[in-house]
Amino acid sequence: MQRISITLDDPLVEDFEAFLKTHGYTNRSEAMRDLIRARLEREELDRSPDGPCIANLTYIYNHHERELATRLTRSQHHQHDLAVATLHVHLDHDFCMETVVLRGPAARVRAFADAVIAQPGVRHGRLSVMPVRIIAADHPHGDASTGEPHTHVQPIV
């Protein structure tokens, strides 16, 4: 890790200190690292809109809406290469929240999320996307004595 120093105008320092307090940071360096990572991730997604990513799609829906639960499940099955896992939470007698973990090309992930959020009856849809790099590997895991070809997913920054 390298130490760097920066110079900021007083009003920006005051805003940064307020940001630290609001978000519970006890360390300026950690806050700066997070802010820099967030900016670099956005730039990577802009530069490579079809690059690999992992994402989290969360939405709320009324499971009594006509065939909505079936349509949502069907959309995940049709895109099973993108939809890694789903967490389903019953909020009350009517509403459910689902969180879908997605992995794949960013453009396809965004298109899938847009299609889900656009379904009549889906509310409060949010997508969080993080660019990643896919690394080919063939080392052993667990008790295996030989490695099978597989991939690792790592954050870009």
Short mmCIF file of C-alpha atoms in Angstrom, two decimals:
data_model
loop_
_atom_site.label_atom_id
_atom_site.label_comp_id
_atom_site.label_asym_id
_atom_site.label_seq_id
_atom_site.Cartn_x
_atom_site.Cartn_y
_atom_site.Cartn_z
CA MET A 1 0.00 0.00 0.00
CA GLN A 2 1.27 3.47 -0.84
CA ARG A 3 0.72 6.68 1.06
CA ILE A 4 -0.34 9.71 -0.97
CA SER A 5 -1.35 13.19 0.08
CA ILE A 6 -3.91 15.51 -1.46
CA THR A 7 -4.80 19.16 -1.06
CA LEU A 8 -8.46 20.16 -0.77
CA ASP A 9 -10.28 23.47 -0.49
CA ASP A 10 -11.74 24.15 2.97
CA PRO A 11 -15.39 23.80 1.86
CA LEU A 12 -14.62 20.44 0.25
CA VAL A 13 -12.90 19.24 3.44
CA GLU A 14 -15.96 20.28 5.46
CA ASP A 15 -18.24 18.38 3.07
CA PHE A 16 -15.93 15.36 3.20
CA GLU A 17 -15.90 15.41 7.01
CA ALA A 18 -19.72 15.53 7.00
CA PHE A 19 -19.73 12.61 4.54
CA LEU A 20 -17.46 10.62 6.89
CA LYS A 21 -19.76 11.24 9.83
CA THR A 22 -22.98 10.53 7.90
CA HIS A 23 -21.66 7.25 6.54
CA GLY A 24 -19.91 6.11 9.71
CA TYR A 25 -16.35 6.21 8.44
CA THR A 26 -13.72 6.43 11.17
CA ASN A 27 -10.88 6.50 8.67
CA ARG A 28 -10.44 9.09 5.90
CA SER A 29 -8.28 6.74 3.86
CA GLU A 30 -10.95 4.04 3.76
CA ALA A 31 -13.55 6.57 2.65
CA MET A 32 -11.24 7.83 -0.12
CA ARG A 33 -10.54 4.25 -1.27
CA ASP A 34 -14.28 3.55 -1.44
CA LEU A 35 -14.98 6.76 -3.37
CA ILE A 36 -12.15 6.08 -5.82
CA ARG A 37 -13.29 2.47 -6.33
CA ALA A 38 -16.86 3.62 -7.01
CA ARG A 39 -15.67 6.11 -9.63
CA LEU A 40 -13.34 3.58 -11.29
CA GLU A 41 -16.15 1.00 -11.39
CA ARG A 42 -18.50 3.50 -13.08
CA GLU A 43 -15.84 4.36 -15.63
CA GLU A 44 -15.17 0.67 -16.34
CA LEU A 45 -18.89 0.06 -16.91
CA ASP A 46 -19.02 3.09 -19.24
CA ARG A 47 -15.88 1.98 -21.10
CA SER A 48 -16.92 -1.68 -21.40
CA PRO A 49 -20.73 -1.75 -21.35
CA ASP A 50 -20.73 -5.41 -22.34
CA GLY A 51 -17.88 -6.45 -20.03
CA PRO A 52 -18.35 -9.07 -17.32
CA CYS A 53 -20.11 -8.03 -14.13
CA ILE A 54 -21.82 -9.25 -11.01
CA ALA A 55 -25.02 -7.57 -9.94
CA ASN A 56 -27.77 -7.52 -7.38
CA LEU A 57 -31.36 -6.90 -8.50
CA THR A 58 -33.90 -6.25 -5.74
CA TYR A 59 -37.61 -5.63 -6.19
CA ILE A 60 -40.95 -5.90 -4.40
CA TYR A 61 -44.13 -7.32 -5.88
CA ASN A 62 -47.63 -8.38 -4.89
CA HIS A 63 -47.78 -12.14 -5.36
CA HIS A 64 -51.56 -11.93 -5.92
CA GLU A 65 -51.01 -9.97 -9.15
CA ARG A 66 -52.19 -12.06 -12.05
CA GLU A 67 -49.46 -14.58 -12.99
CA LEU A 68 -46.72 -12.16 -11.88
CA ALA A 69 -44.86 -14.64 -9.65
CA THR A 70 -44.94 -17.19 -12.48
CA ARG A 71 -43.69 -14.63 -15.02
CA LEU A 72 -40.84 -13.58 -12.73
CA THR A 73 -39.78 -17.17 -12.10
CA ARG A 74 -40.02 -17.97 -15.81
CA SER A 75 -37.81 -14.99 -16.69
CA GLN A 76 -35.13 -16.26 -14.30
CA HIS A 77 -35.31 -19.77 -15.76
CA HIS A 78 -35.05 -18.39 -19.30
CA GLN A 79 -31.92 -16.50 -18.26
CA HIS A 80 -30.49 -19.18 -15.95
CA ASP A 81 -26.99 -18.40 -17.20
CA LEU A 82 -27.37 -14.90 -15.69
CA ALA A 83 -29.45 -15.63 -12.56
CA VAL A 84 -27.05 -17.24 -10.08
CA ALA A 85 -29.34 -17.25 -7.02
CA THR A 86 -32.56 -15.76 -5.72
CA LEU A 87 -33.61 -14.87 -2.18
CA HIS A 88 -37.38 -14.66 -1.70
CA VAL A 89 -38.77 -12.88 1.38
CA HIS A 90 -42.44 -12.76 2.42
CA LEU A 91 -43.04 -9.20 3.67
CA ASP A 92 -46.69 -9.64 4.61
CA HIS A 93 -49.78 -11.47 3.30
CA ASP A 94 -49.49 -9.79 -0.09
CA PHE A 95 -46.00 -8.47 -0.78
CA CYS A 96 -42.77 -10.30 -1.45
CA MET A 97 -39.25 -9.02 -1.93
CA GLU A 98 -36.81 -10.82 -4.17
CA THR A 99 -33.10 -10.30 -4.51
CA VAL A 100 -31.52 -11.90 -7.56
CA VAL A 101 -27.74 -12.30 -7.83
CA LEU A 102 -26.71 -11.95 -11.47
CA ARG A 103 -23.46 -12.66 -13.30
CA GLY A 104 -22.67 -12.12 -16.96
CA PRO A 105 -22.14 -9.46 -19.62
CA ALA A 106 -23.22 -6.10 -18.22
CA ALA A 107 -25.50 -5.26 -21.16
CA ARG A 108 -27.41 -8.55 -20.77
CA VAL A 109 -27.62 -8.12 -16.99
CA ARG A 110 -29.04 -4.61 -17.42
CA ALA A 111 -31.52 -5.78 -20.08
CA PHE A 112 -32.69 -8.60 -17.80
CA ALA A 113 -33.10 -6.20 -14.85
CA ASP A 114 -34.94 -3.65 -16.99
CA ALA A 115 -37.35 -6.35 -18.20
CA VAL A 116 -38.05 -7.52 -14.64
CA ILE A 117 -38.52 -4.00 -13.27
CA ALA A 118 -40.84 -3.13 -16.19
CA GLN A 119 -43.22 -6.01 -15.37
CA PRO A 120 -46.62 -4.65 -14.31
CA GLY A 121 -46.85 -5.07 -10.54
CA VAL A 122 -43.10 -4.93 -9.81
CA ARG A 123 -42.25 -2.03 -7.50
CA HIS A 124 -39.11 -0.46 -6.13
CA GLY A 125 -36.74 -2.22 -8.53
CA ARG A 126 -33.07 -1.45 -7.99
CA LEU A 127 -29.99 -2.79 -9.75
CA SER A 128 -26.45 -2.57 -8.40
CA VAL A 129 -23.74 -3.54 -10.91
CA MET A 130 -20.04 -4.16 -10.26
CA PRO A 131 -17.56 -4.81 -13.09
CA VAL A 132 -15.37 -7.88 -12.60
CA ARG A 133 -12.61 -9.80 -14.30
CA ILE A 134 -12.98 -13.50 -15.03
CA ILE A 135 -9.83 -15.52 -14.40
CA ALA A 136 -9.37 -19.05 -15.73
CA ALA A 137 -7.92 -21.49 -13.19
CA ASP A 138 -7.27 -25.21 -12.85
CA HIS A 139 -5.93 -25.62 -9.31
CA PRO A 140 -7.52 -28.04 -6.82
CA HIS A 141 -10.19 -27.00 -4.32
CA GLY A 142 -11.05 -28.77 -1.09
CA ASP A 143 -10.10 -32.44 -0.98
CA ALA A 144 -9.50 -32.73 -4.73
CA SER A 145 -5.95 -33.74 -5.59
CA THR A 146 -6.14 -32.41 -9.14
CA GLY A 147 -7.58 -29.21 -10.43
CA GLU A 148 -10.52 -29.08 -12.78
CA PRO A 149 -10.79 -26.11 -15.13
CA HIS A 150 -12.96 -23.40 -13.58
CA THR A 151 -13.13 -19.64 -13.30
CA HIS A 152 -12.71 -17.11 -10.53
CA VAL A 153 -14.55 -13.79 -10.44
CA GLN A 154 -12.63 -10.83 -9.00
CA PRO A 155 -13.57 -7.16 -8.58
CA ILE A 156 -11.83 -4.86 -11.07
CA VAL A 157 -10.66 -2.46 -8.35
#
